[in-house]
Each structure stands twice: as C-alpha cells, then as structure tokens.
Short mmCIF file of N, CA and C in Angstrom, two decimals:
data_model
loop_
_atom_site.label_atom_id
_atom_site.label_comp_id
_atom_site.label_asym_id
_atom_site.label_seq_id
_atom_site.Cartn_x
_atom_site.Cartn_y
_atom_site.Cartn_z
N MET H 1 -13.65 17.93 9.43
CA MET H 1 -13.11 16.86 7.97
C MET H 1 -12.07 16.67 7.54
N ALA H 2 -12.08 15.96 7.21
CA ALA H 2 -11.08 15.50 6.40
C ALA H 2 -10.41 15.86 5.00
N ASP H 3 -9.16 16.21 4.26
CA ASP H 3 -9.04 16.21 2.93
C ASP H 3 -9.50 14.46 1.95
N ILE H 4 -9.94 14.79 0.69
CA ILE H 4 -9.88 13.35 -0.24
C ILE H 4 -8.97 12.87 -0.09
N THR H 5 -7.48 13.73 -0.39
CA THR H 5 -6.24 12.94 -0.09
C THR H 5 -6.24 12.09 1.27
N SER H 6 -6.38 12.79 1.97
CA SER H 6 -6.48 11.58 3.40
C SER H 6 -7.22 10.84 3.69
N LEU H 7 -8.88 10.52 2.73
CA LEU H 7 -9.24 10.07 2.90
C LEU H 7 -9.26 8.59 2.01
N ILE H 8 -8.55 9.18 0.87
CA ILE H 8 -8.29 7.90 -0.21
C ILE H 8 -7.15 7.18 0.84
N LEU H 9 -6.33 7.54 1.90
CA LEU H 9 -4.99 7.12 2.02
C LEU H 9 -5.76 6.73 3.55
N ASP H 10 -6.97 6.74 3.90
CA ASP H 10 -7.63 5.96 5.06
C ASP H 10 -8.16 4.47 4.52
N ASP H 11 -8.49 5.09 3.62
CA ASP H 11 -9.54 3.66 2.77
C ASP H 11 -7.67 2.34 2.05
N HIS H 12 -6.79 3.17 1.48
CA HIS H 12 -5.26 2.34 1.37
C HIS H 12 -5.16 1.73 2.72
N ASP H 13 -4.85 2.16 3.92
CA ASP H 13 -4.69 1.30 4.34
C ASP H 13 -5.45 -0.07 5.29
N TRP H 14 -6.81 0.28 4.72
CA TRP H 14 -7.68 -0.66 5.43
C TRP H 14 -7.70 -1.81 4.60
N PHE H 15 -7.85 -1.21 3.55
CA PHE H 15 -7.20 -2.32 2.40
C PHE H 15 -6.66 -3.12 2.58
N ARG H 16 -5.12 -2.65 2.96
CA ARG H 16 -4.16 -3.26 3.48
C ARG H 16 -4.13 -4.36 4.74
N ARG H 17 -4.67 -3.77 5.35
CA ARG H 17 -5.26 -4.36 6.22
C ARG H 17 -5.72 -5.62 6.18
N GLN H 18 -7.20 -5.59 5.65
CA GLN H 18 -8.08 -7.13 5.36
C GLN H 18 -7.10 -7.89 4.11
N PHE H 19 -6.67 -6.98 3.63
CA PHE H 19 -5.51 -8.11 2.38
C PHE H 19 -5.21 -9.13 3.78
N ALA H 20 -4.21 -8.52 4.27
CA ALA H 20 -3.30 -9.05 5.84
C ALA H 20 -3.91 -10.00 6.00
N ARG H 21 -4.91 -9.76 6.70
CA ARG H 21 -6.05 -10.69 7.38
C ARG H 21 -6.51 -11.71 7.09
N MET H 22 -6.06 -11.89 5.67
CA MET H 22 -7.36 -12.98 5.09
C MET H 22 -5.94 -14.31 4.49
N ASP H 23 -4.72 -13.14 4.25
CA ASP H 23 -3.56 -14.10 4.66
C ASP H 23 -3.63 -15.38 6.03
N ASP H 24 -3.93 -14.78 7.31
CA ASP H 24 -3.93 -16.27 8.41
C ASP H 24 -5.92 -16.90 8.51
N ILE H 25 -6.17 -16.67 7.29
CA ILE H 25 -7.86 -17.32 7.83
C ILE H 25 -7.91 -18.95 6.70
N THR H 26 -8.11 -19.62 6.72
CA THR H 26 -8.47 -20.67 6.17
C THR H 26 -9.38 -21.46 6.04
N ASP H 27 -10.26 -20.83 6.73
CA ASP H 27 -11.98 -21.17 6.77
C ASP H 27 -12.36 -20.56 5.71
N ALA H 28 -13.60 -20.73 4.31
CA ALA H 28 -14.14 -20.01 3.90
C ALA H 28 -14.89 -19.15 4.49
N GLY H 29 -16.30 -19.49 5.07
CA GLY H 29 -16.84 -18.82 6.13
C GLY H 29 -16.28 -17.21 6.38
N GLU H 30 -15.91 -17.31 7.30
CA GLU H 30 -13.86 -17.06 7.76
C GLU H 30 -13.68 -15.52 6.76
N LEU H 31 -13.04 -16.10 5.49
CA LEU H 31 -13.13 -15.40 4.51
C LEU H 31 -14.00 -14.61 3.86
N ALA H 32 -14.89 -15.06 3.50
CA ALA H 32 -16.12 -14.10 3.30
C ALA H 32 -16.60 -13.72 3.85
N LYS H 33 -16.26 -13.61 5.21
CA LYS H 33 -16.83 -12.08 6.33
C LYS H 33 -15.61 -11.32 5.79
N VAL H 34 -14.62 -11.69 5.51
CA VAL H 34 -14.12 -10.82 5.35
C VAL H 34 -13.81 -10.37 3.87
N TRP H 35 -13.68 -11.08 2.85
CA TRP H 35 -13.59 -10.57 1.54
C TRP H 35 -14.68 -10.06 1.28
N GLN H 36 -16.46 -10.04 1.51
CA GLN H 36 -17.34 -9.32 1.16
C GLN H 36 -16.63 -7.86 1.10
N PRO H 37 -16.70 -6.94 2.58
CA PRO H 37 -16.86 -5.81 3.05
C PRO H 37 -15.65 -5.43 1.48
N LEU H 38 -14.22 -6.22 2.19
CA LEU H 38 -13.74 -5.87 1.17
C LEU H 38 -13.63 -5.58 -0.43
N ALA H 39 -14.34 -6.23 -0.76
CA ALA H 39 -14.48 -6.33 -2.12
C ALA H 39 -15.78 -5.22 -2.35
N ASP H 40 -16.93 -4.82 -1.71
CA ASP H 40 -17.67 -3.60 -1.42
C ASP H 40 -16.54 -2.83 -2.23
N LEU H 41 -16.01 -2.31 -0.60
CA LEU H 41 -15.36 -1.32 -1.07
C LEU H 41 -14.23 -1.16 -2.02
N LEU H 42 -13.81 -1.64 -2.54
CA LEU H 42 -13.05 -2.06 -3.79
C LEU H 42 -13.86 -1.41 -4.93
N ASP H 43 -14.81 -1.69 -5.00
CA ASP H 43 -15.43 -1.60 -5.99
C ASP H 43 -16.12 0.07 -5.76
N VAL H 44 -16.25 0.60 -4.63
CA VAL H 44 -17.08 1.69 -3.98
C VAL H 44 -15.97 2.89 -4.16
N HIS H 45 -14.68 2.62 -3.77
CA HIS H 45 -13.84 3.85 -3.69
C HIS H 45 -13.13 3.70 -5.06
N ALA H 46 -13.31 2.59 -6.33
CA ALA H 46 -12.86 2.97 -7.93
C ALA H 46 -13.49 3.91 -8.19
N ARG H 47 -14.91 3.78 -7.54
CA ARG H 47 -15.85 4.87 -8.87
C ARG H 47 -16.03 6.22 -7.68
N ALA H 48 -15.67 5.63 -6.79
CA ALA H 48 -15.54 7.48 -5.83
C ALA H 48 -14.64 7.75 -6.70
N GLU H 49 -13.27 7.57 -6.49
CA GLU H 49 -13.02 8.27 -7.76
C GLU H 49 -12.91 9.05 -8.74
N GLU H 50 -13.36 8.24 -9.40
CA GLU H 50 -13.42 8.34 -10.80
C GLU H 50 -14.76 9.32 -11.00
N GLU H 51 -15.23 9.46 -10.08
CA GLU H 51 -16.67 10.55 -9.86
C GLU H 51 -16.10 11.79 -9.29
N ILE H 52 -15.44 11.63 -8.61
CA ILE H 52 -14.85 12.73 -7.17
C ILE H 52 -13.39 13.06 -7.79
N PHE H 53 -12.82 12.61 -6.90
CA PHE H 53 -11.28 12.71 -7.42
C PHE H 53 -10.90 13.25 -8.89
N TYR H 54 -10.94 11.97 -9.61
CA TYR H 54 -9.75 11.94 -10.96
C TYR H 54 -10.37 12.76 -11.59
N PRO H 55 -11.44 14.15 -11.65
CA PRO H 55 -12.08 14.86 -12.82
C PRO H 55 -10.79 16.17 -12.03
N HIS H 56 -11.02 16.75 -10.80
CA HIS H 56 -10.43 17.29 -10.46
C HIS H 56 -9.20 17.28 -10.56
N LEU H 57 -8.54 16.12 -10.55
CA LEU H 57 -7.20 16.01 -11.09
C LEU H 57 -6.93 16.19 -12.10
N LEU H 58 -7.70 16.24 -13.17
CA LEU H 58 -6.99 16.07 -14.35
C LEU H 58 -7.59 17.99 -14.66
N ARG H 59 -7.82 18.28 -13.96
CA ARG H 59 -7.81 20.08 -14.32
C ARG H 59 -7.14 20.50 -13.50
N ARG H 60 -5.96 20.02 -12.83
CA ARG H 60 -5.25 20.38 -11.83
C ARG H 60 -3.85 19.67 -11.69
N GLY H 61 -4.15 18.69 -11.91
CA GLY H 61 -2.47 18.31 -11.73
C GLY H 61 -0.93 18.54 -13.24
N ASP H 62 -0.63 18.21 -12.52
CA ASP H 62 0.64 18.73 -13.71
C ASP H 62 0.63 17.08 -14.70
N ASP H 63 0.78 16.51 -14.22
CA ASP H 63 0.71 14.78 -15.11
C ASP H 63 -0.62 13.79 -15.18
N ALA H 64 -1.35 15.23 -15.07
CA ALA H 64 -2.65 14.16 -14.26
C ALA H 64 -3.06 13.70 -15.57
N LYS H 65 -3.15 13.69 -16.54
CA LYS H 65 -4.15 12.71 -17.97
C LYS H 65 -3.22 11.48 -17.60
N GLU H 66 -1.56 11.33 -17.78
CA GLU H 66 -1.09 10.36 -17.66
C GLU H 66 -1.64 9.47 -16.35
N GLU H 67 -1.09 10.09 -15.36
CA GLU H 67 -1.96 9.36 -13.51
C GLU H 67 -2.85 9.06 -13.83
N THR H 68 -4.03 9.69 -14.68
CA THR H 68 -5.25 9.10 -14.41
C THR H 68 -6.17 8.24 -15.48
N LEU H 69 -5.45 8.19 -16.50
CA LEU H 69 -5.41 6.66 -17.39
C LEU H 69 -4.77 5.77 -16.92
N ASP H 70 -3.65 5.81 -15.58
CA ASP H 70 -3.27 4.73 -15.54
C ASP H 70 -4.24 4.30 -14.57
N ALA H 71 -4.98 5.12 -13.87
CA ALA H 71 -5.70 5.01 -12.46
C ALA H 71 -6.82 4.56 -13.05
N ILE H 72 -7.43 4.55 -14.33
CA ILE H 72 -8.60 3.74 -14.33
C ILE H 72 -8.23 2.98 -15.22
N GLY H 73 -6.71 2.19 -16.31
CA GLY H 73 -6.74 1.13 -15.92
C GLY H 73 -6.99 -0.04 -14.75
N ASP H 74 -5.72 0.74 -13.82
CA ASP H 74 -5.65 -0.41 -12.68
C ASP H 74 -7.01 -0.44 -12.05
N HIS H 75 -8.07 0.30 -12.09
CA HIS H 75 -9.34 0.00 -11.84
C HIS H 75 -9.94 -0.90 -12.63
N ASN H 76 -10.12 -0.85 -13.95
CA ASN H 76 -10.65 -2.14 -14.27
C ASN H 76 -10.05 -3.69 -13.95
N ASP H 77 -8.61 -3.59 -13.45
CA ASP H 77 -7.92 -4.88 -13.22
C ASP H 77 -8.24 -5.07 -12.22
N ILE H 78 -8.07 -4.45 -11.17
CA ILE H 78 -9.13 -4.60 -9.71
C ILE H 78 -10.36 -5.35 -9.71
N ARG H 79 -11.85 -4.59 -10.15
CA ARG H 79 -12.87 -4.71 -10.39
C ARG H 79 -12.73 -6.25 -10.76
N ASP H 80 -11.84 -6.90 -12.44
CA ASP H 80 -11.90 -7.55 -13.11
C ASP H 80 -11.91 -8.70 -11.76
N GLY H 81 -11.01 -8.42 -10.83
CA GLY H 81 -10.56 -9.35 -10.06
C GLY H 81 -11.63 -9.56 -8.89
N VAL H 82 -12.23 -8.88 -8.55
CA VAL H 82 -13.07 -8.62 -7.60
C VAL H 82 -14.20 -9.57 -8.37
N HIS H 83 -15.43 -9.28 -9.42
CA HIS H 83 -15.85 -9.83 -10.12
C HIS H 83 -15.67 -11.38 -10.47
N GLU H 84 -14.28 -11.43 -11.01
CA GLU H 84 -13.88 -12.83 -11.19
C GLU H 84 -14.18 -14.09 -9.82
N ALA H 85 -13.70 -13.44 -8.72
CA ALA H 85 -13.52 -13.67 -7.50
C ALA H 85 -15.32 -14.38 -7.38
N ALA H 86 -15.82 -13.88 -7.35
CA ALA H 86 -17.31 -13.66 -7.33
C ALA H 86 -18.02 -14.44 -7.72
N LEU H 87 -17.29 -15.04 -9.46
CA LEU H 87 -18.04 -16.65 -9.92
C LEU H 87 -17.56 -17.83 -9.44
N HIS H 88 -16.89 -17.87 -8.21
CA HIS H 88 -16.32 -19.35 -7.73
C HIS H 88 -16.50 -19.29 -6.19
N PRO H 89 -16.29 -20.87 -5.45
CA PRO H 89 -15.95 -20.81 -4.21
C PRO H 89 -15.59 -20.23 -3.60
N VAL H 90 -16.07 -19.26 -2.20
CA VAL H 90 -14.95 -18.70 -1.56
C VAL H 90 -13.65 -19.61 -0.85
N GLY H 91 -12.50 -19.63 -1.46
CA GLY H 91 -11.63 -20.07 -0.59
C GLY H 91 -10.75 -21.54 -1.55
N SER H 92 -11.97 -21.19 -2.73
CA SER H 92 -11.46 -22.23 -4.15
C SER H 92 -10.19 -22.12 -4.73
N THR H 93 -9.61 -22.75 -5.39
CA THR H 93 -8.47 -22.60 -5.81
C THR H 93 -8.73 -21.00 -6.72
N ALA H 94 -9.43 -21.32 -7.99
CA ALA H 94 -9.92 -20.40 -8.98
C ALA H 94 -10.25 -18.57 -8.41
N TRP H 95 -10.80 -19.14 -6.46
CA TRP H 95 -11.19 -17.35 -6.28
C TRP H 95 -9.99 -17.23 -5.43
N LEU H 96 -9.36 -17.46 -4.85
CA LEU H 96 -7.92 -17.90 -4.16
C LEU H 96 -6.94 -16.64 -5.33
N ASP H 97 -7.18 -17.40 -6.50
CA ASP H 97 -6.16 -16.67 -8.00
C ASP H 97 -6.68 -14.81 -7.96
N ALA H 98 -8.39 -15.33 -8.36
CA ALA H 98 -8.92 -14.09 -8.81
C ALA H 98 -8.38 -13.25 -7.21
N VAL H 99 -8.92 -13.74 -6.32
CA VAL H 99 -8.60 -12.50 -5.15
C VAL H 99 -7.04 -12.37 -5.62
N ARG H 100 -6.00 -12.76 -5.20
CA ARG H 100 -4.94 -12.62 -6.24
C ARG H 100 -4.52 -11.42 -6.71
N LYS H 101 -5.32 -11.48 -7.84
CA LYS H 101 -5.37 -10.48 -8.93
C LYS H 101 -5.69 -9.16 -8.34
N ALA H 102 -7.27 -9.32 -7.74
CA ALA H 102 -7.48 -8.04 -7.25
C ALA H 102 -6.55 -7.34 -6.36
N ARG H 103 -5.28 -8.54 -5.53
CA ARG H 103 -4.57 -7.53 -4.02
C ARG H 103 -3.64 -6.98 -5.38
N MET H 104 -2.92 -7.81 -6.39
CA MET H 104 -2.34 -7.12 -6.45
C MET H 104 -2.27 -6.07 -7.61
N ALA H 105 -3.11 -6.43 -8.11
CA ALA H 105 -3.17 -4.57 -8.86
C ALA H 105 -4.00 -3.40 -8.21
N ASN H 106 -4.79 -3.77 -7.28
CA ASN H 106 -4.99 -2.76 -5.93
C ASN H 106 -3.46 -2.48 -5.67
N SER H 107 -2.60 -2.94 -5.07
CA SER H 107 -1.28 -2.99 -4.43
C SER H 107 -0.72 -1.79 -5.43
N GLU H 108 -0.79 -1.65 -6.44
CA GLU H 108 0.87 -1.38 -7.60
C GLU H 108 -0.15 0.20 -7.54
N HIS H 109 -1.35 0.29 -7.77
CA HIS H 109 -2.96 1.12 -7.93
C HIS H 109 -2.34 2.34 -6.47
N MET H 110 -2.14 1.55 -5.88
CA MET H 110 -1.83 1.93 -4.65
C MET H 110 -0.48 3.06 -4.44
N ALA H 111 0.45 1.98 -4.70
CA ALA H 111 1.40 2.63 -4.80
C ALA H 111 1.57 3.63 -4.80
N GLU H 112 1.11 3.78 -6.78
CA GLU H 112 1.36 4.92 -7.69
C GLU H 112 0.47 5.60 -7.49
N GLU H 113 -0.51 5.61 -6.76
CA GLU H 113 -1.21 6.58 -6.87
C GLU H 113 -1.26 7.59 -5.57
N GLU H 114 -0.51 7.49 -4.36
CA GLU H 114 0.38 7.92 -3.68
C GLU H 114 1.54 8.24 -3.83
N ASP H 115 2.08 8.03 -4.88
CA ASP H 115 3.67 8.68 -5.35
C ASP H 115 3.03 9.14 -6.22
N GLU H 116 2.01 9.35 -6.70
CA GLU H 116 1.94 10.54 -7.96
C GLU H 116 0.54 11.39 -7.56
N GLY H 117 -0.51 10.60 -8.18
CA GLY H 117 -2.34 11.42 -8.48
C GLY H 117 -1.92 12.35 -7.05
N LEU H 118 -1.84 11.82 -6.16
CA LEU H 118 -2.40 12.43 -4.53
C LEU H 118 -1.16 13.43 -4.36
N ALA H 119 -0.25 13.00 -4.18
CA ALA H 119 0.71 13.92 -4.32
C ALA H 119 0.60 15.44 -5.29
N ASP H 120 0.88 15.23 -6.69
CA ASP H 120 0.27 15.88 -7.44
C ASP H 120 -1.00 16.71 -7.36
N PHE H 121 -2.14 16.17 -6.72
CA PHE H 121 -2.85 16.41 -5.92
C PHE H 121 -3.04 17.96 -4.82
N ARG H 122 -1.99 17.20 -3.86
CA ARG H 122 -1.65 18.04 -2.92
C ARG H 122 -0.98 19.21 -3.48
N ARG H 123 -0.37 19.24 -4.17
CA ARG H 123 0.53 20.42 -4.85
C ARG H 123 -0.46 21.25 -5.22
N ASN H 124 -1.26 21.16 -6.51
CA ASN H 124 -1.90 21.92 -6.61
C ASN H 124 -3.59 22.26 -7.14
N ALA H 125 -3.96 21.46 -5.53
CA ALA H 125 -4.84 22.18 -5.13
C ALA H 125 -5.58 22.91 -3.56
N ASP H 126 -6.19 23.66 -3.69
CA ASP H 126 -6.22 24.19 -2.24
C ASP H 126 -7.22 23.21 -1.28
N PRO H 127 -6.76 23.87 -0.01
CA PRO H 127 -6.94 23.18 0.87
C PRO H 127 -8.80 23.18 1.31
N GLY H 128 -9.44 24.12 1.01
CA GLY H 128 -10.66 24.14 0.72
C GLY H 128 -11.52 23.16 -0.17
N LEU H 129 -10.64 22.62 -1.35
CA LEU H 129 -11.59 22.13 -2.53
C LEU H 129 -11.16 20.85 -2.31
N ARG H 130 -9.96 20.19 -1.30
CA ARG H 130 -9.82 18.98 -0.80
C ARG H 130 -10.70 18.42 0.04
N GLU H 131 -11.16 19.80 1.24
CA GLU H 131 -12.06 19.80 1.95
C GLU H 131 -13.67 18.82 1.29
N GLU H 132 -13.43 20.25 0.50
CA GLU H 132 -14.86 20.48 -0.32
C GLU H 132 -14.93 18.24 -0.88
N LEU H 133 -13.92 18.66 -1.41
CA LEU H 133 -14.71 16.55 -2.04
C LEU H 133 -14.30 15.74 -1.28
N GLY H 134 -13.63 15.71 0.15
CA GLY H 134 -13.67 14.79 0.79
C GLY H 134 -14.96 14.88 1.37
N ARG H 135 -15.71 15.75 1.72
CA ARG H 135 -17.60 15.70 1.82
C ARG H 135 -17.44 14.95 1.19
N LYS H 136 -17.74 15.07 -0.36
CA LYS H 136 -18.57 14.74 -1.35
C LYS H 136 -17.91 13.09 -1.21
N PHE H 137 -16.54 12.39 -0.96
CA PHE H 137 -16.15 10.98 -1.22
C PHE H 137 -16.89 10.68 0.31
N THR H 138 -16.37 10.79 1.48
CA THR H 138 -17.50 10.54 2.08
C THR H 138 -18.80 10.63 1.94
N GLU H 139 -20.02 11.21 1.42
CA GLU H 139 -21.05 11.07 1.35
C GLU H 139 -21.34 10.11 0.02
N PHE H 140 -20.60 10.01 -0.83
CA PHE H 140 -21.07 9.03 -2.01
C PHE H 140 -20.70 7.54 -1.50
N LYS H 141 -19.66 7.32 -0.49
CA LYS H 141 -19.28 5.93 0.05
C LYS H 141 -20.67 5.98 1.02
N ARG H 142 -20.81 6.94 1.71
CA ARG H 142 -22.29 6.26 2.51
C ARG H 142 -23.34 5.62 1.46
N ARG H 143 -23.62 6.82 0.76
CA ARG H 143 -24.82 6.21 -0.22
C ARG H 143 -24.44 4.93 -1.46
N HIS H 144 -23.31 4.76 -1.43
CA HIS H 144 -23.26 3.06 -2.24
C HIS H 144 -22.21 2.21 -1.12
N GLU H 145 -22.86 2.66 -0.12
CA GLU H 145 -22.13 0.87 1.48
C GLU H 145 -22.38 -0.34 0.49
N GLY H 146 -21.92 -1.04 0.64
CA GLY H 146 -21.93 -2.79 0.62
C GLY H 146 -22.55 -2.52 -1.30
N ALA H 147 -21.80 -1.57 -1.73
CA ALA H 147 -21.93 -1.18 -3.25
C ALA H 147 -23.78 -1.19 -3.91
N ARG H 148 -23.76 -1.02 -3.78
CA ARG H 148 -25.37 -0.93 -3.49
C ARG H 148 -26.03 0.29 -4.77
N ASP H 149 -26.67 0.58 -5.53
CA ASP H 149 -27.41 1.31 -6.87
C ASP H 149 -25.97 1.30 -6.77
N LEU H 150 -24.99 0.81 -7.52
CA LEU H 150 -23.27 1.36 -7.74
C LEU H 150 -22.94 0.99 -9.96
N ASP H 151 -22.98 1.41 -10.41
CA ASP H 151 -21.95 0.97 -11.72
C ASP H 151 -20.99 0.40 -11.61
N VAL H 152 -20.26 -1.17 -11.39
CA VAL H 152 -19.61 -1.60 -11.35
C VAL H 152 -18.33 -2.02 -12.68
N SER H 153 -19.28 -1.33 -13.84
CA SER H 153 -18.42 -1.90 -15.27
C SER H 153 -17.38 -1.29 -15.26
N ASP H 154 -16.55 -1.74 -15.90
CA ASP H 154 -15.25 -1.45 -16.58
C ASP H 154 -15.66 -0.18 -17.63
N ILE H 155 -14.61 0.70 -17.47
CA ILE H 155 -14.43 1.83 -18.05
C ILE H 155 -13.41 2.53 -18.57
N ASP H 156 -13.41 2.87 -19.84
CA ASP H 156 -12.33 3.07 -21.09
C ASP H 156 -11.77 3.81 -20.43
N PRO H 157 -10.53 3.63 -20.10
CA PRO H 157 -9.58 4.81 -20.01
C PRO H 157 -9.58 6.23 -20.76
N GLU H 158 -9.37 5.70 -21.77
CA GLU H 158 -9.01 7.34 -22.83
C GLU H 158 -10.40 7.98 -23.06
N GLY H 159 -10.92 7.38 -23.18
CA GLY H 159 -13.00 7.47 -23.33
C GLY H 159 -12.84 8.11 -21.79
N TYR H 160 -12.77 7.89 -21.06
CA TYR H 160 -13.22 8.92 -19.65
C TYR H 160 -12.34 9.93 -19.94
N VAL H 161 -11.49 10.22 -20.02
CA VAL H 161 -10.59 11.72 -19.92
C VAL H 161 -10.81 12.72 -21.02
N GLU H 162 -11.31 11.91 -22.22
CA GLU H 162 -11.42 12.82 -23.36
C GLU H 162 -12.93 13.40 -22.59
N ALA H 163 -13.67 12.56 -21.98
CA ALA H 163 -15.07 13.13 -21.86
C ALA H 163 -14.89 14.01 -20.35
N GLU H 164 -13.75 13.59 -19.39
CA GLU H 164 -13.96 14.57 -18.57
C GLU H 164 -13.08 16.26 -18.87
N LEU H 165 -12.21 15.60 -20.11
CA LEU H 165 -11.42 16.86 -19.95
C LEU H 165 -12.01 17.93 -21.48
N GLY H 166 -13.59 17.38 -22.32
CA GLY H 166 -14.07 18.02 -23.34
C GLY H 166 -12.95 17.51 -24.24
N THR H 167 -12.68 16.44 -24.73
CA THR H 167 -11.40 16.54 -25.90
C THR H 167 -12.01 15.88 -26.51
N GLY H 168 -12.87 14.50 -26.75
CA GLY H 168 -13.35 13.88 -27.69
C GLY H 168 -13.65 14.14 -28.96
N PRO H 169 -13.49 13.12 -29.70
CA PRO H 169 -14.34 13.24 -31.20
C PRO H 169 -15.47 14.02 -31.42
N GLY H 170 -15.64 15.52 -32.19
CA GLY H 170 -16.68 15.54 -32.63
C GLY H 170 -17.18 16.81 -31.58
N ASP H 171 -16.70 17.35 -30.17
CA ASP H 171 -16.54 18.02 -29.74
C ASP H 171 -16.75 19.22 -30.54
N GLY H 172 -15.86 19.86 -31.30
CA GLY H 172 -15.89 20.86 -31.67
C GLY H 172 -14.62 21.59 -31.24
N SER H 173 -13.72 21.00 -30.41
CA SER H 173 -12.68 21.66 -29.88
C SER H 173 -11.36 20.85 -30.57
N LEU H 174 -10.76 21.94 -30.82
CA LEU H 174 -8.43 21.34 -31.39
C LEU H 174 -8.86 20.61 -30.56
N GLY H 175 -8.77 20.20 -29.78
CA GLY H 175 -7.85 18.91 -28.76
C GLY H 175 -7.23 18.98 -27.91
N ILE H 176 -7.08 20.55 -27.21
CA ILE H 176 -6.07 21.45 -26.67
C ILE H 176 -6.65 21.59 -25.32
N GLY H 177 -7.12 20.94 -24.91
CA GLY H 177 -7.81 21.26 -23.57
C GLY H 177 -8.65 22.83 -23.03
N SER H 178 -9.40 23.07 -22.31
CA SER H 178 -9.60 24.14 -21.91
C SER H 178 -8.94 25.79 -21.86
N LEU H 179 -9.08 26.99 -22.08
CA LEU H 179 -8.18 28.04 -21.39
C LEU H 179 -8.42 28.06 -20.09
N LYS H 180 -9.68 28.09 -19.57
CA LYS H 180 -9.95 28.17 -18.15
C LYS H 180 -10.98 27.30 -17.53
N GLU H 181 -10.75 27.25 -16.28
CA GLU H 181 -11.04 25.51 -15.01
C GLU H 181 -12.38 25.30 -15.30
N ARG H 182 -12.46 24.01 -15.48
CA ARG H 182 -13.88 23.90 -14.95
C ARG H 182 -14.24 22.88 -14.03
N ASP H 183 -15.47 23.67 -13.31
CA ASP H 183 -15.44 22.49 -12.01
C ASP H 183 -17.02 22.34 -12.28
#
C-alpha cells in the first residue's frame, strides 16, 4: 500500500492531466465527460485531506498550522470554482470562467502542498503511519466516489485548526496546544 503522500501526489498528477485534456476539447458533451469526474474528485480529494491528512500534519509538522490554514482556504477556493461551474451550461463563457477559477486555485494549492505540507509530513511522520493513512485515504475515496454522501461545503480555516488542535474558545486550554501527541 502506498503512503498517503504518494496517493495525494497521484491525484495531483491526475488533476493536471485532466485539466490539460480539457484544453483540447471544444464539444460541450466531451467537456462534460472529462469535467464531471474531475469536479467530483476535486471535492472528494479536498475532503479526504481535511479528514485524514491535515489533522495528522497539524500534530506532527514543523510549520503545520500555517500550511493547514492556507490549504483549507485553497480547498474553499477550489470548491467555489467547482460549484460555480455547476450553475452554468458546460462550455459557456461563465462555465469556462468558473472552471478556470477552480484550475488556478488547484494549481496553486498543489504546488504549495507538494513543496510544504507533503514534504513536512514525510520528514516528521513515520512510514507506518503514512501507510495507515494511505489505506484510510483510499477507503475514503472509494466510499465517496462521485462525491457520494459527501459534505462539500466550505470550511472556516481558523475554526478547523482550532477544532483539530483543541485550542478553540471555551475549551479550557491556554491555547498553547497539547503536551502529548493526539491520534
């Protein structure tokens, strides 16, 4: 089983290839055939990272809080483009603009994640954990294929980090994090 960082990179490669395929297509029906699976996996991938990868990065990474805040914000931008595209006829100017918005946000996110979050996690998480998370990531994607039974709404980045670290208001902490590792 591949570790989670390899699986995330595999998805990134697939995203790039699918967006590139769309560059050569002008027929709306053919665009839809490429776009819908791409749009679905963009949503599933983001949520899988939020549920499986980023909680562990937050507990182990060197600069994980900033990396996570940025990543969740990027996921929101990607989701916004995907969901905006769904409001317009495939191939229309408004649809193309929304797809471009999703593509640009995704390209920026993937570059940052590959250079920062994934590299940070590989340095700080043992291979056994990475493989365990890889199994969970694969199962999550299988269970939610086609964005089935998936909440695809935006997430507040600050609230997400506070909830994962247990540093939110009223949690009784001093807001300095845990002295022991959470799993």
